[in-house]
Coordinates of C-alpha atoms in Angstrom, one line a residue:
Chain A
M1262 CA 28.5 -15.9 38.4
F1263 CA 31.5 -17.0 36.5
D1264 CA 29.8 -20.2 35.6
F1265 CA 26.9 -18.3 34.4
V1266 CA 28.9 -16.4 32.0
I1267 CA 30.7 -19.3 30.6
R1268 CA 27.5 -21.3 30.1
R1269 CA 25.8 -18.4 28.5
L1270 CA 28.9 -18.0 26.1
L1271 CA 28.8 -21.8 25.3
A1272 CA 25.2 -21.6 24.5
L1273 CA 25.9 -19.0 22.0
M1274 CA 28.4 -21.2 19.9
P1275 CA 25.8 -23.2 17.8
V1276 CA 23.8 -19.9 17.1
L1277 CA 27.1 -18.2 16.1
F1278 CA 27.8 -21.1 13.8
V1279 CA 24.5 -20.8 12.1
V1280 CA 25.0 -16.9 11.9
L1281 CA 28.4 -17.6 10.2
V1282 CA 26.7 -20.1 7.6
I1283 CA 24.0 -17.4 6.8
V1284 CA 26.6 -14.6 6.2
F1285 CA 28.9 -17.0 4.2
S1286 CA 26.0 -17.9 2.1
L1287 CA 24.9 -14.3 1.2
V1288 CA 27.2 -14.3 -1.8
R1289 CA 25.9 -17.6 -3.0
F1290 CA 22.2 -16.3 -2.9
I1291 CA 22.9 -14.1 -5.8
P1292 CA 21.0 -15.7 -8.7
G1293 CA 23.2 -17.1 -11.5
D1294 CA 26.9 -16.7 -11.4
P1295 CA 27.7 -14.1 -8.6
A1296 CA 30.7 -12.9 -10.4
V1297 CA 29.0 -12.4 -13.8
T1298 CA 26.1 -10.6 -12.0
L1299 CA 28.3 -8.4 -10.1
L1300 CA 30.6 -7.4 -13.2
G1301 CA 27.7 -6.7 -15.5
P1302 CA 27.2 -7.9 -19.1
G1303 CA 30.2 -6.2 -20.6
A1304 CA 32.8 -8.3 -18.5
T1305 CA 35.5 -10.3 -20.1
E1306 CA 36.2 -13.8 -19.2
S1307 CA 39.5 -13.1 -17.5
Q1308 CA 37.7 -10.3 -15.4
V1309 CA 35.1 -12.9 -14.3
A1310 CA 37.7 -15.5 -13.4
A1311 CA 39.5 -12.9 -11.3
L1312 CA 36.6 -12.0 -9.4
R1313 CA 35.6 -15.6 -8.8
A1314 CA 39.2 -16.2 -7.5
Q1315 CA 38.9 -13.0 -5.2
L1316 CA 35.4 -14.0 -3.8
N1317 CA 36.9 -17.6 -3.5
L1318 CA 34.1 -19.1 -5.5
D1319 CA 36.0 -22.0 -7.3
A1320 CA 36.8 -24.3 -4.5
P1321 CA 34.3 -26.8 -3.2
L1322 CA 31.7 -25.2 -0.9
L1323 CA 32.9 -26.9 2.3
Q1324 CA 36.4 -25.8 1.6
Q1325 CA 35.2 -22.3 0.8
F1326 CA 33.4 -22.1 4.2
L1327 CA 36.5 -23.6 6.1
E1328 CA 38.8 -21.0 4.5
Y1329 CA 36.2 -18.3 5.4
L1330 CA 36.2 -19.2 8.9
T1331 CA 40.0 -19.5 9.2
G1332 CA 40.2 -16.1 7.6
L1333 CA 37.7 -14.6 10.1
I1334 CA 39.7 -16.1 13.2
Q1335 CA 42.7 -14.2 11.8
G1336 CA 40.7 -11.0 11.4
D1337 CA 40.4 -11.3 7.6
M1338 CA 37.0 -10.4 6.1
G1339 CA 38.4 -10.3 2.7
R1340 CA 39.0 -7.1 0.5
S1341 CA 36.5 -4.5 -0.6
L1342 CA 35.8 -4.7 -4.2
K1343 CA 35.6 -0.8 -4.5
S1344 CA 38.6 0.3 -2.5
G1345 CA 40.7 -2.8 -2.5
K1346 CA 41.3 -2.2 1.2
P1347 CA 40.8 -5.0 3.8
V1348 CA 37.1 -5.0 4.9
A1349 CA 38.0 -5.3 8.7
D1350 CA 40.1 -2.3 8.6
E1351 CA 37.5 -0.2 7.0
I1352 CA 34.9 -1.4 9.5
L1353 CA 37.1 -0.7 12.5
A1354 CA 37.6 2.9 11.2
R1355 CA 34.0 3.4 11.2
L1356 CA 32.9 1.5 14.1
P1357 CA 33.4 4.4 16.7
A1358 CA 31.1 6.7 14.8
T1359 CA 28.3 4.2 14.9
L1360 CA 28.9 3.4 18.5
E1361 CA 28.9 7.1 19.4
I1362 CA 25.4 7.7 18.1
S1363 CA 24.2 4.4 19.4
V1364 CA 25.3 5.0 22.9
F1365 CA 23.9 8.5 23.1
A1366 CA 20.7 7.2 21.6
V1367 CA 20.4 4.5 24.2
L1368 CA 21.0 6.9 27.0
I1369 CA 18.4 9.4 25.7
A1370 CA 15.9 6.6 25.2
I1371 CA 16.3 5.3 28.8
V1372 CA 16.2 8.9 30.3
V1373 CA 13.1 9.8 28.3
G1374 CA 11.2 6.4 27.9
I1375 CA 11.4 5.0 31.6
P1376 CA 10.1 7.8 33.3
I1377 CA 7.2 8.5 30.9
G1378 CA 6.3 4.8 31.2
I1379 CA 6.2 5.2 35.0
L1380 CA 4.4 8.5 35.1
S1381 CA 1.8 7.1 32.5
A1382 CA 1.2 3.7 34.4
T1383 CA 0.9 5.6 37.9
R1384 CA -2.0 7.8 36.3
P1385 CA -3.8 5.3 34.1
N1386 CA -6.5 6.7 31.9
S1387 CA -5.6 10.3 32.8
G1388 CA -4.9 12.8 30.1
F1389 CA -1.1 12.6 30.3
D1390 CA -1.5 8.8 29.9
H1391 CA -3.5 9.0 26.7
L1392 CA -0.9 11.6 25.5
V1393 CA 1.8 9.2 26.1
R1394 CA 0.1 6.3 24.7
V1395 CA -0.7 8.2 21.3
V1396 CA 2.8 9.8 21.1
S1397 CA 4.6 6.4 21.8
L1398 CA 2.5 4.7 19.2
V1399 CA 3.4 7.2 16.7
G1400 CA 7.1 6.7 17.7
V1401 CA 6.9 2.9 17.0
S1402 CA 5.0 3.6 13.7
I1403 CA 6.9 6.4 12.1
P1404 CA 9.5 5.3 9.4
A1405 CA 13.0 6.5 10.5
F1406 CA 13.7 8.1 7.4
L1407 CA 10.4 10.2 7.6
L1408 CA 11.3 11.3 11.1
A1409 CA 15.0 12.2 10.1
L1410 CA 13.5 14.2 7.0
L1411 CA 11.0 16.1 9.3
L1412 CA 13.5 16.8 11.8
Q1413 CA 16.2 18.0 9.3
L1414 CA 13.4 20.3 7.6
I1415 CA 12.1 21.8 10.8
F1416 CA 15.4 22.4 12.9
A1417 CA 18.0 22.6 10.0
T1418 CA 16.2 24.0 6.9
W1419 CA 13.4 26.2 8.5
L1420 CA 14.5 27.2 12.0
G1421 CA 18.3 27.0 11.2
L1422 CA 19.2 25.9 14.8
L1423 CA 21.0 22.7 14.1
P1424 CA 23.2 21.4 11.1
V1425 CA 21.7 19.3 8.4
S1426 CA 24.2 16.6 8.4
G1427 CA 27.8 15.6 9.0
R1428 CA 29.8 15.0 12.2
M1429 CA 31.4 18.5 12.9
S1430 CA 31.7 21.8 11.2
A1431 CA 33.9 21.4 8.1
Y1432 CA 36.4 24.5 9.2
L1433 CA 37.5 22.4 12.4
F1434 CA 40.4 20.2 12.0
V1435 CA 40.4 17.6 14.9
E1436 CA 43.0 14.9 14.6
P1437 CA 41.1 11.6 14.7
V1438 CA 43.0 9.7 17.7
T1439 CA 40.3 7.5 19.0
G1440 CA 37.7 7.9 16.3
F1441 CA 35.0 9.1 18.8
A1442 CA 34.4 12.6 17.6
L1443 CA 33.5 13.9 21.0
I1444 CA 36.9 12.4 22.7
D1445 CA 39.0 13.7 19.9
A1446 CA 37.3 17.1 20.0
W1447 CA 38.2 17.3 23.8
L1448 CA 41.7 16.0 23.1
S1449 CA 42.3 18.5 20.4
G1450 CA 41.6 21.3 22.8
E1451 CA 40.4 23.3 19.8
S1452 CA 37.7 25.9 21.0
G1453 CA 34.2 25.2 19.8
A1454 CA 35.1 21.8 18.6
I1455 CA 33.1 19.9 21.4
R1456 CA 30.1 22.2 21.0
S1457 CA 30.3 21.6 17.2
V1458 CA 30.3 17.7 17.7
L1459 CA 27.4 17.8 20.2
V1460 CA 25.4 20.0 18.0
H1461 CA 25.9 17.5 15.1
L1462 CA 25.0 14.6 17.2
V1463 CA 21.5 16.0 18.3
L1464 CA 19.4 15.1 15.3
P1465 CA 20.8 11.8 14.4
T1466 CA 20.7 10.5 18.0
S1467 CA 17.2 11.8 18.4
V1468 CA 16.0 9.8 15.4
L1469 CA 17.6 6.6 16.5
A1470 CA 16.2 7.2 20.2
A1471 CA 12.8 7.8 19.2
F1472 CA 11.8 4.2 18.5
L1473 CA 13.7 2.9 21.5
A1474 CA 12.1 5.5 23.8
A1475 CA 8.5 4.9 22.4
T1476 CA 9.1 1.1 22.9
L1477 CA 10.4 1.4 26.3
G1478 CA 7.7 3.9 27.4
R1479 CA 5.0 1.5 26.2
F1480 CA 6.7 -1.6 27.7
V1481 CA 7.4 0.0 31.1
R1482 CA 3.8 1.2 31.2
T1483 CA 2.2 -2.2 30.4
T1484 CA 4.5 -4.1 32.9
M1485 CA 4.0 -1.7 35.7
L1486 CA 0.1 -1.8 35.2
E1487 CA 0.4 -5.6 35.3
V1488 CA 2.7 -5.6 38.4
M1489 CA 0.4 -3.2 40.2
T1490 CA -2.3 -6.0 40.2
E1491 CA -0.1 -8.6 41.9
D1492 CA -0.7 -10.0 45.2
Y1493 CA 2.5 -8.6 46.8
I1494 CA 1.5 -5.0 45.9
R1495 CA -1.9 -5.6 47.6
T1496 CA 0.1 -7.0 50.5
A1497 CA 2.3 -4.1 50.7
R1498 CA -0.7 -1.7 50.6
A1499 CA -2.5 -3.7 53.3
K1500 CA 0.6 -3.3 55.5
G1501 CA 0.0 0.3 55.5
L1502 CA 3.1 1.3 53.3
T1503 CA 2.6 4.8 51.6
W1504 CA 1.6 4.8 48.0
S1505 CA 5.0 6.1 46.9
T1506 CA 6.8 3.4 48.7
V1507 CA 4.8 0.7 47.0
V1508 CA 5.1 2.3 43.5
Y1509 CA 8.8 3.1 43.8
G1510 CA 10.0 0.4 46.1
H1511 CA 8.0 -2.5 45.0
A1512 CA 6.3 -2.0 41.6
L1513 CA 9.2 -0.1 39.9
R1514 CA 11.9 -2.7 40.9
N1515 CA 9.9 -5.5 39.4
S1516 CA 8.9 -3.8 36.3
L1517 CA 12.3 -2.4 35.4
L1518 CA 13.9 -6.0 35.3
P1519 CA 12.2 -7.0 32.2
A1520 CA 12.9 -3.5 30.7
I1521 CA 16.5 -4.3 30.8
T1522 CA 16.0 -7.0 28.4
V1523 CA 13.9 -4.9 26.0
V1524 CA 16.5 -2.3 26.0
G1525 CA 18.9 -4.9 24.8
L1526 CA 16.7 -6.5 22.1
K1527 CA 15.6 -3.2 20.8
F1528 CA 19.1 -2.0 20.8
A1529 CA 19.7 -4.3 18.1
E1530 CA 16.8 -3.0 16.0
M1531 CA 18.1 0.4 16.7
L1532 CA 21.3 -0.7 15.0
G1533 CA 19.4 -1.7 11.9
G1534 CA 17.9 1.8 12.1
A1535 CA 21.5 3.1 12.0
I1536 CA 21.7 2.3 8.3
L1537 CA 18.9 4.7 7.6
T1538 CA 19.9 7.3 9.9
E1539 CA 23.6 7.4 9.0
T1540 CA 22.7 7.5 5.4
I1541 CA 20.4 10.5 5.7
F1542 CA 22.7 12.4 8.1
A1543 CA 25.9 11.5 6.1
W1544 CA 27.2 10.1 9.3
P1545 CA 30.4 8.1 8.7
G1546 CA 29.7 4.9 10.4
I1547 CA 29.2 1.4 9.4
G1548 CA 25.4 1.8 8.6
R1549 CA 26.3 4.3 5.9
F1550 CA 29.2 2.1 4.8
M1551 CA 26.7 -0.8 4.4
F1552 CA 24.4 1.5 2.2
E1553 CA 27.2 2.5 0.0
A1554 CA 28.5 -1.2 -0.4
I1555 CA 24.9 -2.1 -1.5
R1556 CA 24.9 0.7 -4.3
N1557 CA 28.4 -0.5 -5.3
R1558 CA 27.3 -4.1 -5.0
D1559 CA 30.4 -4.6 -2.8
Y1560 CA 29.6 -8.0 -1.4
P1561 CA 32.6 -8.6 0.9
V1562 CA 31.7 -5.3 2.6
I1563 CA 28.0 -6.4 2.9
Q1564 CA 29.0 -9.7 4.4
G1565 CA 31.5 -7.9 6.8
T1566 CA 29.0 -5.2 8.0
T1567 CA 26.2 -7.7 8.4
L1568 CA 28.5 -10.0 10.4
V1569 CA 29.6 -7.0 12.7
F1570 CA 25.9 -6.0 13.2
A1571 CA 25.1 -9.5 14.2
L1572 CA 28.0 -9.9 16.6
L1573 CA 27.3 -6.5 18.2
F1574 CA 23.7 -7.8 18.7
M1575 CA 24.8 -11.1 20.2
L1576 CA 27.3 -9.4 22.5
T1577 CA 24.5 -7.1 23.8
S1578 CA 22.1 -9.9 24.4
V1579 CA 24.9 -11.6 26.3
V1580 CA 25.7 -8.6 28.4
V1581 CA 21.8 -8.0 29.0
D1582 CA 21.6 -11.6 30.3
I1583 CA 24.5 -11.1 32.7
I1584 CA 23.2 -7.9 34.0
H1585 CA 19.7 -9.5 34.4
A1586 CA 21.3 -12.5 36.3
M1587 CA 23.5 -10.1 38.6
L1588 CA 20.1 -8.4 39.5
D1589 CA 17.8 -11.4 39.6
P1590 CA 19.0 -14.6 41.3
R1591 CA 16.2 -16.6 39.8
V1592 CA 17.7 -16.2 36.3
R1593 CA 21.1 -17.6 37.5
G1594 CA 19.4 -20.7 38.8
K1595 CA 17.4 -21.2 35.5
M1596 CA 20.5 -21.6 33.4
R1597 CA 21.6 -24.6 35.4
Chain B
M204 CA -18.0 -12.0 17.6
N205 CA -20.4 -9.8 19.0
D206 CA -18.2 -9.2 22.0
L207 CA -15.4 -8.2 19.8
I208 CA -17.5 -5.8 17.8
R209 CA -18.6 -4.2 21.2
F210 CA -14.9 -4.2 22.4
F211 CA -13.9 -2.3 19.3
R212 CA -16.8 0.3 19.8
I213 CA -15.5 1.2 23.4
N214 CA -11.8 1.3 22.0
T215 CA -12.1 4.5 20.3
L216 CA -8.4 4.4 19.0
A217 CA -8.9 1.1 17.3
T218 CA -12.1 2.3 15.7
A219 CA -10.2 5.3 14.5
G220 CA -7.5 2.9 12.9
T221 CA -10.1 0.6 11.3
S222 CA -12.1 3.6 10.0
I223 CA -8.9 5.3 8.3
L224 CA -7.9 1.8 6.8
A225 CA -11.4 1.4 5.5
C226 CA -11.2 4.7 3.9
L227 CA -7.8 3.9 2.2
L228 CA -9.3 0.6 0.9
V229 CA -12.5 2.4 -0.5
A230 CA -10.0 5.0 -2.2
I231 CA -7.9 2.3 -3.7
L232 CA -11.0 0.3 -4.9
L233 CA -13.0 3.3 -6.2
G234 CA -10.0 5.5 -7.2
P235 CA -9.9 4.5 -10.9
F236 CA -13.8 4.9 -11.3
V237 CA -13.9 8.6 -9.9
G238 CA -11.4 10.3 -12.1
I239 CA -8.2 10.0 -10.1
A240 CA -5.2 10.7 -12.4
S241 CA -2.8 8.0 -13.5
P242 CA 0.1 7.7 -11.2
L243 CA 2.4 7.3 -14.1
E244 CA 1.0 10.1 -16.3
L245 CA 4.0 12.6 -16.8
N246 CA 3.3 16.3 -17.2
M247 CA 6.5 18.3 -17.4
A248 CA 4.5 21.7 -17.7
E249 CA 3.0 21.0 -14.1
R250 CA 6.1 19.7 -12.3
L251 CA 6.7 20.4 -8.5
Q252 CA 3.4 22.2 -8.0
P253 CA 2.5 22.7 -4.4
P254 CA -0.8 21.2 -3.3
S255 CA -3.9 23.1 -5.0
A256 CA -7.5 22.3 -5.9
D257 CA -6.2 20.6 -9.1
H258 CA -3.7 18.4 -7.3
L259 CA -4.5 17.9 -3.7
F260 CA -1.2 16.6 -2.6
G261 CA 0.8 18.6 -5.3
T262 CA 2.9 17.0 -8.1
D263 CA 6.4 15.6 -8.2
S264 CA 9.3 16.4 -10.3
F265 CA 7.8 14.7 -13.4
G266 CA 4.5 16.5 -12.9
R267 CA 2.8 13.3 -11.6
D268 CA -0.1 13.7 -9.3
M269 CA 1.0 12.8 -5.8
L270 CA -2.5 11.9 -4.6
A271 CA -2.8 9.5 -7.5
R272 CA 0.6 7.9 -6.6
I273 CA -0.2 7.6 -3.0
I274 CA -3.6 6.0 -3.6
H275 CA -2.2 3.7 -6.1
G276 CA 0.8 3.1 -3.7
G277 CA -1.8 2.1 -1.0
R278 CA -2.4 -1.2 -3.2
Y279 CA 1.1 -2.2 -2.9
T280 CA 1.3 -1.3 0.8
L281 CA -1.7 -3.3 1.7
A282 CA -0.5 -6.2 -0.4
I283 CA 3.0 -5.9 1.1
G284 CA 1.6 -5.9 4.7
L285 CA -0.6 -8.8 4.2
G286 CA 1.5 -10.8 1.9
V287 CA 4.6 -10.7 4.0
V288 CA 2.9 -11.5 7.3
V289 CA 0.9 -14.6 5.4
V290 CA 4.2 -15.9 4.2
A291 CA 5.9 -15.4 7.5
F292 CA 3.0 -16.7 9.4
I293 CA 2.6 -20.1 7.2
V294 CA 6.5 -20.8 7.4
G295 CA 6.9 -19.9 11.1
V296 CA 3.9 -21.6 12.3
F297 CA 4.7 -24.7 10.3
F298 CA 8.1 -25.1 11.7
G299 CA 7.4 -23.8 15.1
T300 CA 4.6 -26.2 15.8
I301 CA 6.5 -29.2 14.4
A302 CA 9.6 -28.3 16.7
G303 CA 7.2 -27.9 19.6
F304 CA 5.2 -31.1 19.0
L305 CA 7.9 -33.4 18.0
G306 CA 10.9 -32.3 20.1
G307 CA 14.1 -33.9 20.0
I308 CA 16.6 -33.3 17.3
A309 CA 13.9 -31.6 14.8
D310 CA 13.3 -29.1 17.6
M311 CA 16.9 -28.5 18.2
V312 CA 17.9 -27.9 14.4
I313 CA 14.8 -25.6 13.8
M314 CA 15.2 -23.6 16.9
R315 CA 19.0 -22.9 16.4
I316 CA 18.2 -21.6 13.1
V317 CA 15.5 -19.5 14.4
D318 CA 18.0 -18.2 17.1
A319 CA 20.4 -17.5 14.5
I320 CA 18.0 -15.4 12.4
L321 CA 16.9 -13.6 15.4
S322 CA 20.6 -12.6 16.1
F323 CA 20.7 -10.2 13.2
P324 CA 19.0 -6.9 13.5
A325 CA 15.9 -7.5 11.4
L326 CA 16.5 -4.8 9.1
V327 CA 20.2 -5.5 8.5
L328 CA 19.4 -9.0 7.6
A329 CA 16.5 -8.0 5.4
I330 CA 18.9 -5.5 3.5
A331 CA 21.6 -8.3 3.2
L332 CA 19.2 -10.7 1.8
A333 CA 17.5 -8.1 -0.5
A334 CA 20.9 -7.1 -1.7
A335 CA 21.7 -10.6 -2.6
F336 CA 18.4 -11.6 -4.1
G337 CA 18.5 -8.5 -6.2
P338 CA 16.5 -5.3 -6.1
S339 CA 12.8 -5.8 -6.7
L340 CA 9.4 -5.5 -4.6
Q341 CA 9.0 -9.3 -4.5
N342 CA 12.6 -10.0 -3.3
A343 CA 12.1 -7.2 -0.5
M344 CA 8.9 -8.9 0.6
L345 CA 10.7 -12.3 0.6
A346 CA 13.5 -10.9 2.7
V347 CA 11.2 -9.1 5.2
A348 CA 9.2 -12.3 5.4
I349 CA 12.3 -14.4 6.2
T350 CA 13.2 -12.2 9.1
L351 CA 9.7 -12.2 10.5
A352 CA 9.0 -15.8 10.5
P353 CA 11.3 -16.8 13.4
Q354 CA 9.0 -14.7 15.8
F355 CA 6.0 -16.9 14.7
A356 CA 8.1 -20.0 14.9
R357 CA 9.1 -19.3 18.6
L358 CA 5.7 -18.5 19.6
A359 CA 4.1 -21.4 17.7
R360 CA 6.6 -23.7 19.5
S361 CA 5.8 -22.4 22.9
Q362 CA 2.0 -22.7 22.2
A363 CA 2.5 -26.2 20.8
L364 CA 4.5 -27.1 23.9
G365 CA 1.9 -25.7 26.3
V366 CA -1.1 -27.5 24.3
S367 CA 0.7 -30.8 23.7
V368 CA 0.5 -31.8 27.4
K369 CA -3.1 -31.1 27.7
P370 CA -5.5 -34.1 28.5
Y371 CA -7.3 -33.8 25.1
V372 CA -4.2 -34.2 23.2
E373 CA -2.9 -37.1 25.5
A374 CA -6.4 -38.7 24.8
A375 CA -5.9 -38.2 21.0
V376 CA -2.3 -39.9 21.3
S377 CA -3.9 -42.7 23.3
L378 CA -6.7 -43.2 20.7
G379 CA -3.8 -43.8 18.2
L380 CA -4.5 -40.9 15.8
P381 CA -1.7 -40.2 13.4
K382 CA 0.7 -37.5 14.4
H383 CA -0.1 -35.1 11.7
R384 CA -3.7 -35.2 12.5
I385 CA -3.2 -34.6 16.0
L386 CA -0.8 -31.7 15.1
W387 CA -3.3 -29.9 12.8
R388 CA -6.6 -30.8 14.3
H389 CA -5.9 -30.5 18.0
V390 CA -2.7 -28.7 18.7
L391 CA -2.6 -25.9 16.1
V392 CA -6.4 -25.0 16.5
N393 CA -5.8 -24.5 20.3
A394 CA -2.8 -22.4 19.9
I395 CA -4.0 -20.2 17.2
G396 CA -5.1 -17.1 19.2
P397 CA -1.8 -15.5 20.4
L398 CA -0.5 -16.3 17.0
L399 CA -3.2 -14.3 15.3
V400 CA -2.3 -11.4 17.6
Q401 CA 1.3 -11.6 16.6
A402 CA 0.2 -11.6 13.0
S403 CA -1.7 -8.4 13.5
L404 CA 1.0 -6.7 15.4
S405 CA 3.4 -7.6 12.6
V406 CA 1.7 -6.2 9.6
G407 CA 2.8 -2.7 10.6
S408 CA 6.4 -3.7 10.9
A409 CA 6.3 -5.7 7.6
I410 CA 5.1 -2.4 6.0
L411 CA 7.8 -0.4 7.7
Q412 CA 10.7 -2.9 6.8
T413 CA 9.5 -3.1 3.2
A414 CA 9.2 0.6 2.8
S415 CA 12.7 1.1 4.4
L416 CA 14.0 -1.4 1.7
G417 CA 12.2 0.7 -0.9
F418 CA 13.8 3.8 0.5
L419 CA 17.2 2.3 0.1
G420 CA 16.6 1.3 -3.4
L421 CA 16.4 -2.4 -2.7
G422 CA 12.6 -2.8 -3.0
A423 CA 10.2 -1.5 -5.5
Q424 CA 12.0 0.1 -8.6
P425 CA 10.9 3.2 -10.3
P426 CA 8.3 4.2 -11.8
L427 CA 6.4 1.9 -9.5
A428 CA 4.3 4.1 -7.0
E429 CA 5.5 2.4 -3.9
W430 CA 5.7 4.8 -0.8
G431 CA 9.1 4.1 0.5
A432 CA 10.7 4.3 -3.0
D433 CA 8.7 7.5 -3.7
V434 CA 10.1 9.2 -0.5
S435 CA 13.7 8.6 -1.7
A436 CA 13.1 9.4 -5.3
N437 CA 11.8 13.0 -4.1
L438 CA 14.5 13.4 -1.5
Q439 CA 16.5 15.8 -3.6
F440 CA 13.4 18.3 -3.9
V441 CA 12.5 17.9 -0.2
R442 CA 14.0 21.4 0.9
S443 CA 12.2 23.4 -2.0
S444 CA 8.9 21.1 -2.5
P445 CA 8.5 19.2 0.7
W446 CA 5.2 17.7 -0.2
T447 CA 6.8 15.4 -2.8
A448 CA 8.5 13.5 0.0
L449 CA 6.4 14.0 3.0
G450 CA 3.3 12.9 1.3
P451 CA 4.2 9.4 0.8
G452 CA 6.0 9.3 4.1
F453 CA 2.9 10.3 6.1
A454 CA 0.8 7.7 4.3
I455 CA 3.3 5.1 5.6
L456 CA 3.1 6.5 9.0
T457 CA -0.7 6.6 9.0
T458 CA -1.1 3.1 7.5
V459 CA 1.4 1.7 10.1
L460 CA -0.2 3.6 12.9
C461 CA -3.8 2.1 12.0
F462 CA -2.5 -1.4 11.9
N463 CA -0.7 -0.9 15.2
L464 CA -3.7 0.5 16.8
I465 CA -5.8 -2.5 15.7
G466 CA -3.1 -5.0 16.7
D467 CA -2.9 -3.4 20.3
A468 CA -6.6 -3.7 20.7
L469 CA -6.7 -7.3 19.6
A470 CA -3.7 -7.9 22.0
D471 CA -5.8 -6.4 24.7
W472 CA -8.9 -8.5 23.7
F473 CA -6.9 -11.9 24.0
N474 CA -5.5 -10.8 27.3
P475 CA -8.2 -11.7 29.8
R476 CA -6.8 -9.6 32.5
R477 CA -6.8 -6.4 30.6
R478 CA -10.1 -7.3 28.8
S479 CA -11.8 -7.2 32.1
E480 CA -10.4 -3.9 32.7
M481 CA -12.0 -2.3 29.6

């Protein structure tokens, strides 16, 4: 198992290298002189020179890249053009907020998506099955920003049940210890703090979870229907095992393994969705940070957030592979 | 072909999707001839009017007719969906087939780049690229195409790998045919089916991604009647006049849903096991 993890990490290195090249190149994709473009037409020559120096655009390309790499290894992602603070610190401060909604969204998606897929596959072509198929297809087709708007309108504006946006009620003062609002609220011991945080979490996590739950439901349904036609299912039935033993003991196990991979891969797409969701719900995570950076043309921040999103994704896919290998010995063998 | 038509007939959802898209296409083509208002015509006296007989979908904060803007925006959306997928398809299939057929160093270099692009959440990379290229509809489309192409490359590579060990390709090689000819005339032609399914499934996500860039201000710029940009332009009025933002939003949902219905049906069609189930 240890061998597998090491090999998986080594296999990641060339990909990580290309990822770094892409992120490094982002500023260089700006048409014309990036410094002139960023500062606008009114910039003086000394301002342009200062920005070129700050973005490290004057050295030869290879040297720029090497310096970028050395910086990264030391945890230096450059400084924000807007706030002047180190990008790495700014991202670290916002990471817990993004992880908080992402983790809750994944949990909701698993709890909702998988059972729906199973129920749908065990009753193919029933009314429930058709309903699930249509709803899940809408779930993968709806733009995240539309779903967010609809939920805000219905549950916040019209029904007044949930807050429109934000992370907790403004009158609450909770000391940010860990950065995770829920844990901080619990630590603060302030009455109503936990409830306030939970209530604020409902809408943004639902929006994030919707796409993942719909994808999972569709995927589990399809794999399970295919697994049900396998020979070993027929054998199990022929042996006289009960229908529920066959479905939950044989079919389910074999359909859920690939579902783990889907959760991992779609988790990444969900992170992309966090940019839209966090922006709409004024959620102080790295998604909204990236959106603000785009508005301010703050390229060091855009580079930093893009890299962090990619690293989170790569990390997820390694973890998914490891879980997969733990559950399925065939996968471990294949990596040799 | 007859089989395919019959298949669509049995598959009600796919037929519904095709019909709705056909209606949208007719509206786009005939709109200008049957007196649909201009999507750019300002009329401040009639700003933020709710849906009525005069303005079926209401008006926005500049008094522009929302129905006209949605129908007009449909042009961009269809052009975006098809344009992005065609570019991604050509680029992805080109490199993927080469990687699968030639193998060796070409395969390694191409696939590492593919892996790297796939290591970014698609929307994040599209946003970062669009931000670097500068905000415009063309740049947004290019950015989305770049994030979509690797999926085609991966699929084309595995298809090419599978086909290139078939006896007829070996025969072509032993006949001494030039590589490029074997590649296009024998390998690609036989690998095309699953690629077309992937293409039809990608149209929906191409539209969604480009609309998301438009929503974030990185795609089409005002006063262009693009749906994603229209949703975000009307965001500040959404609580008092919800139709302004919801109209274009639902237009995106409907179109993407239709393309996904058709893509799903085609995927079933190319899957022999499920085709026999129908």
